[in-house]
C-alpha cells in the first residue's frame, strides 16, 4: 500500500461543504514528503459541476459519481461507491468531515474494507513518517493522540473549522466521471427531501460566528433578537438543550454533547448557564462571550469576555453598537 489519500467531497444542499477544503489541507499534511497523491470523490447531484470548485487545489484526480439513486444521501449507496474506490486504488488514508454524513459513512466503510477509524479529529500531523491525529475525549476535557498500526486503510473524520482550509495551488487535476455500480436493491433507505433551516443562515458547525440562546430566552419569538445580532456577522444562531427542549429553538441548532459540536471564531452565549454538556459542544470556540445575569454562572469560567446583566437589555444594546460600528 502506498501513501495515497482519498478525500470525501461531501455535497449538501447543492454545495460542497466548507470542510472539504480543510480535508484537502489535512491530506496535504498526510502526503507531504511521502510521494503520495490525493484524490477526491464527489457523489450525488451536481458532483460533476462542483468538481471545478476544488480543481487546482493540488489534487491528482477528482472522481465524480452521479446517479439518480445517489442524488440524495443514502448510507448503503454512498458506502458502496467509497468501498469500491478504496479497494481499487488501495488508499492509505481516507479523510471525511465529522459531519452527520461523515459520521454515518466513515465507520461503515471502514468496517467493510477492514480499515481503522479515527473519529472527530481536530488535528492531523505526521511524525517520523507516521500519521498522528488528535481527538477530544470525555466531552472535550482531555485530548488523546493516536497513530495507526499496520498498513490497513485509515479513515479519519475531521471536525469542521479546526484545520486551515487549503489554498488554490494550481497544478492539473483530472476529472474522472465514474459509474456508481449501485442498484436499487442495495439501498434500504434514502432521503427523499432535504428541508433547509429557515433564515438561510449557515450551519452552526460551519459558522464563524454563533449567537446562542438558553432557557433564559423565555420563548421562541425572542430568538429573533439573536438572529438580528447573528445576521450582522453573517453568523448562525445556536441554542442550549434546555431552549430546544422547551420548544424555543429547533434541534438542528442545539449545541452540546447531544447536539452539534462547534468551533467558531466567536461564540456569544446568551442566558446559558454553562453546563458541562453544553461546554462539550462549544468550549473550543476561539473567543467566547457570555451574557448572564448570575455572576457565578459556570459559563464565566470558560468565557474570554463576560457581561453580567439581563440579556434582554444587553443583546439589543450590543446589536445597536455593532450596527453603528459597521456603518
Ligand atoms: C445526557 C445529557 C446530555 C445533554 N446534552 C446537552 C447538549 O447537547 N446541550 C446543552 O446545552 N445541554 C445539554 N444537556 C443539558 C444540560 O445539562 C443543561 O441542563 C442545559 O445546558 C441548560 O441549558 P441552559 O444553560 O439554557 O439553562 P439553565 O441551566 O437553566 O441556565 C439559564 C441561565 O440563564 C441565566 N439567566 C436567566 N435569566 C437571564 C436573563 N434575563 N439575562 C441573562 N441571563 C439570564 C441564568 O442565570 C442561568 O445561568 C444535557 C444533559 C444530559 C443529562
Short mmCIF file of C-alpha atoms in Angstrom, two decimals, residues 10-156:
data_model
loop_
_atom_site.label_atom_id
_atom_site.label_comp_id
_atom_site.label_asym_id
_atom_site.label_seq_id
_atom_site.Cartn_x
_atom_site.Cartn_y
_atom_site.Cartn_z
CA UNK A 10 -19.41 15.99 0.78
CA UNK A 11 -22.23 17.76 -1.05
CA UNK A 12 -25.13 19.23 0.92
CA UNK A 13 -27.88 21.46 -0.44
CA UNK A 14 -26.23 21.54 -3.85
CA UNK A 15 -22.95 22.91 -2.43
CA UNK A 16 -19.64 21.42 -1.40
CA UNK A 17 -19.29 21.51 2.38
CA UNK A 18 -16.75 24.06 3.60
CA UNK A 19 -14.91 21.28 5.45
CA UNK A 20 -13.82 19.75 2.12
CA UNK A 21 -11.06 22.33 1.66
CA UNK A 22 -9.97 21.66 5.25
CA UNK A 23 -9.76 17.95 4.40
CA UNK A 24 -7.62 18.71 1.34
CA UNK A 25 -5.30 20.59 3.65
CA UNK A 26 -5.14 17.62 6.05
CA UNK A 27 -4.49 15.33 3.09
CA UNK A 28 -1.56 17.53 2.02
CA UNK A 29 -0.12 17.09 5.51
CA UNK A 30 -0.52 13.31 5.29
CA UNK A 31 1.09 13.04 1.87
CA UNK A 32 3.80 15.68 2.47
CA UNK A 33 7.21 14.24 1.63
CA UNK A 34 5.85 10.70 1.21
CA UNK A 35 5.35 10.79 -2.57
CA UNK A 36 1.64 10.07 -2.07
CA UNK A 37 -1.08 11.81 -4.05
CA UNK A 38 -4.55 12.99 -3.10
CA UNK A 39 -7.75 12.16 -4.96
CA UNK A 40 -11.26 13.32 -4.10
CA UNK A 41 -14.64 11.77 -4.73
CA UNK A 42 -17.87 13.71 -5.14
CA UNK A 43 -21.09 11.72 -5.07
CA UNK A 44 -24.61 12.91 -5.84
CA UNK A 45 -26.47 15.52 -7.86
CA UNK A 46 -24.16 18.27 -9.11
CA UNK A 47 -20.95 16.29 -8.49
CA UNK A 48 -19.54 16.96 -11.95
CA UNK A 49 -20.10 20.72 -11.86
CA UNK A 50 -18.92 21.07 -8.24
CA UNK A 51 -15.65 19.30 -9.04
CA UNK A 52 -14.48 22.55 -10.67
CA UNK A 53 -14.54 24.21 -7.24
CA UNK A 54 -11.67 22.09 -5.94
CA UNK A 55 -9.73 21.67 -9.16
CA UNK A 56 -6.37 23.32 -8.81
CA UNK A 57 -6.04 22.55 -5.09
CA UNK A 58 -3.21 20.08 -5.62
CA UNK A 59 -5.47 17.08 -6.25
CA UNK A 60 -4.41 14.35 -8.67
CA UNK A 61 -7.91 13.21 -9.62
CA UNK A 62 -11.50 14.00 -8.77
CA UNK A 63 -13.93 11.13 -9.21
CA UNK A 64 -17.48 12.25 -9.86
CA UNK A 65 -20.36 9.84 -9.39
CA UNK A 66 -23.81 10.95 -10.48
CA UNK A 67 -26.70 8.54 -10.43
CA UNK A 68 -30.34 9.23 -9.68
CA UNK A 69 -30.15 6.59 -6.94
CA UNK A 70 -27.49 8.72 -5.25
CA UNK A 71 -28.99 12.16 -5.90
CA UNK A 72 -29.60 12.42 -2.16
CA UNK A 73 -27.56 10.70 0.53
CA UNK A 74 -28.10 7.02 1.16
CA UNK A 75 -25.88 5.14 3.59
CA UNK A 76 -25.66 1.92 1.60
CA UNK A 77 -25.29 3.57 -1.81
CA UNK A 78 -22.55 6.02 -0.81
CA UNK A 79 -20.75 3.34 1.21
CA UNK A 80 -20.71 1.02 -1.81
CA UNK A 81 -19.17 3.71 -4.04
CA UNK A 82 -16.49 4.57 -1.48
CA UNK A 83 -15.66 0.94 -0.71
CA UNK A 84 -15.15 0.05 -4.37
CA UNK A 85 -12.98 3.11 -4.98
CA UNK A 86 -10.83 2.28 -1.96
CA UNK A 87 -10.49 -1.38 -2.97
CA UNK A 88 -9.40 -0.36 -6.47
CA UNK A 89 -6.93 2.35 -5.51
CA UNK A 90 -5.62 0.98 -2.20
CA UNK A 91 -5.71 4.32 -0.42
CA UNK A 92 -3.65 4.60 2.74
CA UNK A 93 -5.88 7.32 4.21
CA UNK A 94 -9.48 8.43 3.71
CA UNK A 95 -10.49 11.84 5.05
CA UNK A 96 -14.06 12.98 5.61
CA UNK A 97 -15.80 15.66 7.66
CA UNK A 98 -17.04 14.75 11.14
CA UNK A 99 -20.46 15.86 9.91
CA UNK A 100 -23.75 13.97 10.16
CA UNK A 101 -22.93 12.33 6.82
CA UNK A 102 -19.27 11.63 7.61
CA UNK A 103 -20.17 10.14 10.99
CA UNK A 104 -22.66 7.82 9.34
CA UNK A 105 -20.46 6.81 6.43
CA UNK A 106 -16.95 6.54 7.88
CA UNK A 107 -17.33 3.64 10.32
CA UNK A 108 -19.47 1.65 7.88
CA UNK A 109 -16.94 1.87 5.05
CA UNK A 110 -14.02 1.33 7.44
CA UNK A 111 -15.64 -1.89 8.66
CA UNK A 112 -16.39 -3.01 5.14
CA UNK A 113 -12.78 -2.66 3.95
CA UNK A 114 -11.34 -3.83 7.29
CA UNK A 115 -9.80 -0.43 7.93
CA UNK A 116 -9.08 1.67 11.01
CA UNK A 117 -11.38 4.56 12.05
CA UNK A 118 -10.29 7.70 13.92
CA UNK A 119 -13.37 9.84 14.53
CA UNK A 120 -13.85 13.50 15.33
CA UNK A 121 -10.22 14.60 14.95
CA UNK A 122 -9.18 18.22 15.48
CA UNK A 123 -5.57 17.93 14.33
CA UNK A 124 -3.67 15.82 11.83
CA UNK A 125 0.12 15.75 11.58
CA UNK A 126 2.97 13.49 10.51
CA UNK A 127 5.69 12.41 12.90
CA UNK A 128 8.57 10.26 11.72
CA UNK A 129 6.59 9.17 8.67
CA UNK A 130 3.59 8.14 10.76
CA UNK A 131 0.19 9.83 10.94
CA UNK A 132 -0.78 11.29 14.31
CA UNK A 133 -4.32 12.51 14.98
CA UNK A 134 -5.61 14.40 18.00
CA UNK A 135 -9.17 14.00 19.20
CA UNK A 136 -11.12 15.11 22.25
CA UNK A 137 -12.41 12.63 24.83
CA UNK A 138 -14.63 12.96 27.92
CA UNK A 139 -16.65 15.83 26.43
CA UNK A 140 -13.54 17.75 25.49
CA UNK A 141 -11.90 17.64 28.94
CA UNK A 142 -8.92 15.71 27.56
CA UNK A 143 -7.32 15.05 24.22
CA UNK A 144 -5.80 11.79 23.01
CA UNK A 145 -3.29 11.37 20.23
CA UNK A 146 -3.46 8.23 18.14
CA UNK A 147 -1.33 6.64 15.43
CA UNK A 148 -2.36 3.69 13.27
CA UNK A 149 -0.56 0.35 13.48
CA UNK A 150 -0.03 -1.88 10.45
CA UNK A 151 -0.93 -1.00 6.91
CA UNK A 152 -4.69 -1.03 6.79
CA UNK A 153 -6.60 1.89 5.27
CA UNK A 154 -7.01 4.60 7.91
CA UNK A 155 -10.24 6.60 8.00
CA UNK A 156 -10.08 9.99 9.65
#
